[in-house]
CSV table of C-alpha atoms in Angstrom, one decimal:
chain,number,residue,atom,x,y,z
A,1,MET,CA,45.1,-11.3,-65.2
A,2,THR,CA,41.4,-11.6,-66.6
A,3,LYS,CA,41.3,-14.8,-64.4
A,4,LYS,CA,42.7,-12.7,-61.1
A,5,ILE,CA,40.5,-9.9,-61.7
A,6,SER,CA,37.6,-12.9,-61.6
A,7,ILE,CA,38.5,-14.2,-58.5
A,8,ILE,CA,39.0,-10.7,-56.9
A,9,THR,CA,35.4,-10.1,-57.8
A,10,PHE,CA,34.1,-13.4,-56.5
A,11,LEU,CA,35.8,-13.0,-53.3
A,12,LEU,CA,34.6,-9.2,-53.0
A,13,THR,CA,31.2,-10.4,-54.1
A,14,VAL,CA,31.0,-13.6,-51.2
A,15,LEU,CA,32.4,-11.0,-48.5
A,16,PHE,CA,29.5,-8.3,-49.1
A,17,ILE,CA,26.8,-11.1,-48.8
A,18,SER,CA,28.2,-12.3,-46.0
A,19,CYS,CA,28.3,-8.6,-44.3
A,20,LYS,CA,24.7,-8.0,-45.2
A,21,LYS,CA,23.6,-11.5,-43.9
A,22,GLU,CA,25.4,-10.6,-40.5
A,23,ALA,CA,24.0,-7.1,-40.5
A,24,SER,CA,20.4,-8.6,-41.0
A,25,GLU,CA,20.7,-11.4,-38.3
A,26,SER,CA,22.2,-8.5,-35.6
A,27,GLN,CA,19.0,-6.4,-36.6
A,28,ASN,CA,17.0,-9.5,-36.4
A,29,THR,CA,18.3,-10.1,-32.5
A,30,ILE,CA,18.0,-6.2,-32.1
A,31,ASP,CA,14.3,-6.1,-32.8
A,32,THR,CA,13.7,-9.6,-30.9
A,33,ILE,CA,15.4,-8.0,-27.8
A,34,THR,CA,13.4,-5.1,-28.1
A,35,VAL,CA,10.0,-6.9,-28.7
A,36,THR,CA,10.8,-9.6,-25.8
A,37,LYS,CA,11.5,-6.6,-23.9
A,38,ASP,CA,8.4,-4.6,-24.7
A,39,THR,CA,6.1,-7.8,-24.1
A,40,LEU,CA,7.9,-8.3,-20.6
A,41,SER,CA,7.0,-4.8,-19.6
A,42,ALA,CA,3.4,-5.3,-20.8
A,43,LYS,CA,3.2,-8.6,-18.8
A,44,LEU,CA,4.3,-6.9,-15.9
A,45,LYS,CA,2.2,-4.3,-16.0
A,46,ASP,CA,-0.9,-6.5,-16.6
A,47,SER,CA,0.4,-8.9,-13.8
A,48,ILE,CA,-0.1,-5.8,-10.6
A,49,THR,CA,-3.6,-6.2,-9.6
A,50,ASP,CA,-5.3,-3.0,-8.5
A,51,PRO,CA,-6.2,-3.4,-5.2
A,52,ASP,CA,-9.2,-1.0,-5.7
A,53,PRO,CA,-10.6,-1.1,-9.0
A,54,THR,CA,-13.5,1.7,-7.9
A,55,ASP,CA,-11.1,4.8,-8.3
A,56,THR,CA,-9.1,5.9,-11.0
A,57,ILE,CA,-5.5,5.5,-9.1
A,58,PRO,CA,-3.4,3.3,-11.2
A,59,ALA,CA,-2.4,0.0,-9.6
A,60,GLY,CA,1.3,0.9,-9.2
A,61,GLN,CA,0.7,4.0,-7.4
A,62,TYR,CA,-0.6,2.5,-4.2
A,63,GLY,CA,1.9,2.4,-1.3
A,64,ILE,CA,3.4,-1.2,-0.2
A,65,ASN,CA,2.2,-0.5,3.1
A,66,SER,CA,-1.2,0.0,2.2
A,67,SER,CA,-2.5,-2.1,-0.5
A,68,ASN,CA,-1.2,-5.7,0.3
A,69,LEU,CA,-4.0,-7.7,-0.8
A,70,LYS,CA,-3.1,-10.6,1.9
A,71,THR,CA,-3.0,-8.1,4.6
A,72,ALA,CA,-6.7,-6.6,3.1
A,73,ASP,CA,-7.6,-10.3,3.0
A,74,MET,CA,-6.6,-10.6,7.0
A,75,VAL,CA,-8.1,-7.4,8.1
A,76,ARG,CA,-11.3,-8.1,6.5
A,77,SER,CA,-11.8,-11.6,7.8
A,78,THR,CA,-11.0,-10.1,11.2
A,79,LEU,CA,-13.7,-7.1,11.1
A,80,GLN,CA,-16.3,-9.7,9.4
A,81,ASN,CA,-15.7,-11.6,12.5
A,82,LEU,CA,-15.7,-8.7,14.8
A,83,TYR,CA,-19.1,-7.3,13.2
A,84,LYS,CA,-20.8,-10.5,12.3
A,85,ASP,CA,-24.0,-9.8,14.3
A,86,ASP,CA,-24.6,-6.5,12.8
A,87,LEU,CA,-23.7,-7.7,9.4
A,88,SER,CA,-26.2,-10.5,9.4
A,89,LYS,CA,-29.2,-8.1,10.3
A,90,ASN,CA,-28.0,-6.1,7.6
A,91,ILE,CA,-27.6,-2.8,10.4
A,92,ILE,CA,-24.2,-1.8,8.6
A,93,ASP,CA,-24.8,0.0,5.2
A,94,ASP,CA,-22.6,-0.7,2.1
A,95,TYR,CA,-20.7,2.6,2.4
A,96,SER,CA,-19.7,1.8,6.0
A,97,LYS,CA,-18.5,-1.7,4.7
A,98,ARG,CA,-14.9,-0.2,3.9
A,99,PHE,CA,-11.7,0.1,5.5
A,100,ILE,CA,-8.2,0.9,5.1
A,101,PHE,CA,-5.1,-0.2,6.4
A,102,PHE,CA,-1.5,0.8,6.9
A,103,GLU,CA,1.2,-1.6,8.3
A,104,TYR,CA,4.3,-0.2,10.3
A,105,ASP,CA,6.0,-2.2,13.6
A,106,LEU,CA,5.2,-0.1,16.4
A,107,ASN,CA,7.3,-1.9,18.6
A,108,ASP,CA,10.8,-2.7,16.8
A,109,ASP,CA,10.0,-6.5,17.1
A,110,GLY,CA,10.5,-6.9,13.3
A,111,LYS,CA,6.8,-7.3,12.7
A,112,LYS,CA,4.7,-4.8,11.5
A,113,GLU,CA,1.1,-4.0,13.1
A,114,ILE,CA,-1.7,-3.4,11.1
A,115,LEU,CA,-3.8,0.1,11.9
A,116,VAL,CA,-7.0,0.1,10.3
A,117,GLY,CA,-9.2,2.8,9.5
A,118,LEU,CA,-13.1,2.7,8.9
A,119,THR,CA,-15.8,5.2,7.5
A,120,GLY,CA,-19.4,5.9,7.3
A,121,PRO,CA,-22.2,6.8,9.4
A,122,TYR,CA,-22.0,3.7,11.5
A,123,PHE,CA,-18.3,3.8,12.5
A,124,CYS,CA,-17.8,7.7,12.4
A,125,GLY,CA,-19.5,11.0,13.7
A,126,SER,CA,-18.6,14.5,14.8
A,127,GLY,CA,-15.5,13.5,16.6
A,128,GLY,CA,-13.9,10.9,14.7
A,129,CYS,CA,-14.2,7.4,13.6
A,130,THR,CA,-13.3,3.8,14.9
A,131,GLN,CA,-9.9,2.4,14.3
A,132,TYR,CA,-8.0,-0.5,15.2
A,133,ILE,CA,-5.0,-1.8,15.7
A,134,LEU,CA,-4.1,-5.5,14.8
A,135,ASP,CA,-1.2,-7.4,15.3
A,136,ASN,CA,0.3,-9.2,12.0
A,137,GLN,CA,-2.1,-12.2,12.6
A,138,GLY,CA,-5.2,-10.2,12.4
A,139,ALA,CA,-5.7,-10.2,16.3
A,140,VAL,CA,-6.9,-7.0,17.7
A,141,ILE,CA,-4.5,-4.8,20.1
A,142,SER,CA,-6.4,-1.7,20.7
A,143,ARG,CA,-9.4,-0.4,19.4
A,144,PHE,CA,-10.0,3.6,18.8
A,145,THR,CA,-13.4,5.8,19.0
A,146,VAL,CA,-13.5,9.3,17.8
A,147,ALA,CA,-10.4,9.1,16.3
A,148,ASP,CA,-9.8,10.9,13.0
A,149,TYR,CA,-7.1,10.9,10.1
A,150,PRO,CA,-4.3,10.5,10.0
A,151,VAL,CA,-2.7,8.8,12.7
A,152,VAL,CA,0.7,10.2,13.0
A,153,ILE,CA,3.3,7.8,14.7
A,154,ASP,CA,6.0,9.6,17.0
A,155,THR,CA,9.4,8.4,17.4
A,156,GLU,CA,9.2,8.3,21.3
A,157,LYS,CA,8.0,5.4,23.3
A,158,SER,CA,6.0,4.4,26.2
A,159,SER,CA,6.2,1.0,27.6
A,160,SER,CA,8.8,-0.1,24.0
A,161,TRP,CA,5.7,1.1,21.7
A,162,LYS,CA,5.5,4.1,19.6
A,163,ASN,CA,3.5,7.3,20.9
A,164,LEU,CA,0.5,7.9,18.4
A,165,PHE,CA,-1.0,11.3,17.5
A,166,ILE,CA,-4.5,10.7,17.0
A,167,ARG,CA,-6.7,13.8,16.3
A,168,SER,CA,-9.6,14.0,18.2
A,169,GLY,CA,-12.3,16.3,18.9
A,170,SER,CA,-10.5,19.0,16.7
A,171,LYS,CA,-7.5,18.6,18.7
A,172,ASN,CA,-4.4,16.4,18.4
A,173,ARG,CA,-4.2,14.0,21.3
A,174,ILE,CA,-1.2,12.0,22.5
A,175,VAL,CA,-1.7,8.4,22.8
A,176,LYS,CA,0.4,6.1,24.7
A,177,PHE,CA,0.8,2.4,25.2
A,178,ASP,CA,-0.1,1.0,28.6
A,179,GLY,CA,1.6,-2.1,28.6
A,180,LYS,CA,-1.1,-3.9,27.2
A,181,LYS,CA,-2.8,-1.6,24.6
A,182,TYR,CA,-3.3,1.8,24.0
A,183,PRO,CA,-6.2,4.0,25.5
A,184,SER,CA,-9.6,3.3,23.1
A,185,ASN,CA,-10.7,7.2,23.4
A,186,PRO,CA,-8.2,9.8,22.5
A,187,SER,CA,-10.5,12.8,23.4
A,188,LEU,CA,-9.1,11.9,27.0
A,189,GLN,CA,-5.6,12.1,26.7
A,190,PRO,CA,-3.3,15.2,26.7
A,191,GLU,CA,-3.4,17.5,24.2
A,192,LEU,CA,-0.3,17.9,21.8
A,193,LYS,CA,0.3,21.7,21.6
A,194,VAL,CA,2.4,21.7,18.7
A,195,THR,CA,2.1,20.4,15.3
A,196,PRO,CA,3.6,17.2,14.7
A,197,GLY,CA,6.3,17.0,12.6
A,198,ASP,CA,6.1,16.6,8.8
A,199,GLY,CA,9.3,13.8,8.9
A,200,LEU,CA,7.0,11.6,10.8
A,201,PRO,CA,5.1,8.8,9.7
A,202,ARG,CA,1.6,9.4,8.8
A,203,ALA,CA,-0.7,6.5,8.7
A,204,LEU,CA,-4.3,6.1,7.1
A,205,ASN,CA,-3.7,9.3,5.2
A,206,PHE,CA,-6.2,8.9,2.5
A,207,VAL,CA,-6.5,12.3,2.3
A,208,ASN,CA,-2.9,13.0,0.8
A,209,GLU,CA,-2.0,9.8,-0.5
A,210,PRO,CA,-3.1,7.1,-2.6
A,211,TYR,CA,-5.4,4.7,-0.2
A,212,ALA,CA,-6.9,1.5,-1.4
A,213,TRP,CA,-10.4,1.2,-0.2
A,214,PHE,CA,-11.4,-2.4,0.7
A,215,LYS,CA,-14.7,-4.0,1.4
A,216,PHE,CA,-15.6,-6.3,4.4
């Protein structure tokens, strides 16, 4: 009888130790998974490059169509080439050497054009600022003067390109593609008599949305 009790006691002890070991291993696994997940999250957070470290906007809050660093480099190269003479002569002040952009497919060909907005006393006056539309390779399609922000993109088209509503001289203007480009002076275009719909895309809307300002 005593021998049976000893055997039972031994088996219970082995079972208890085994269960305790499995519980410990399970907890270690959970802890490892938690640490790995936290580490991965931290690495992902650190891997997001802030396109504009000069402001207080977190890197992850910029729009995908206005913060791509490859696009920014391409726009920068185009602007540096366009204004190379004035840049070499230091005519353009530092504040004016800044730009924002917004990528959008204006002609539904599957390739996004790049709307570029400039700022500062070199590019802006009382009626608005200089803006560009580039193709997806950085070539100039259109250049606007006296154009204010934002640029509203309409659903209606002219010559297969979407019409734009650009504010110029305190009025919204209807700017239509003529088959080769958009007209350069929005203030000479027909006035839009109604307020653009809230559902329409607004490009270069840095007043109401987080935009990264890049330098060239």
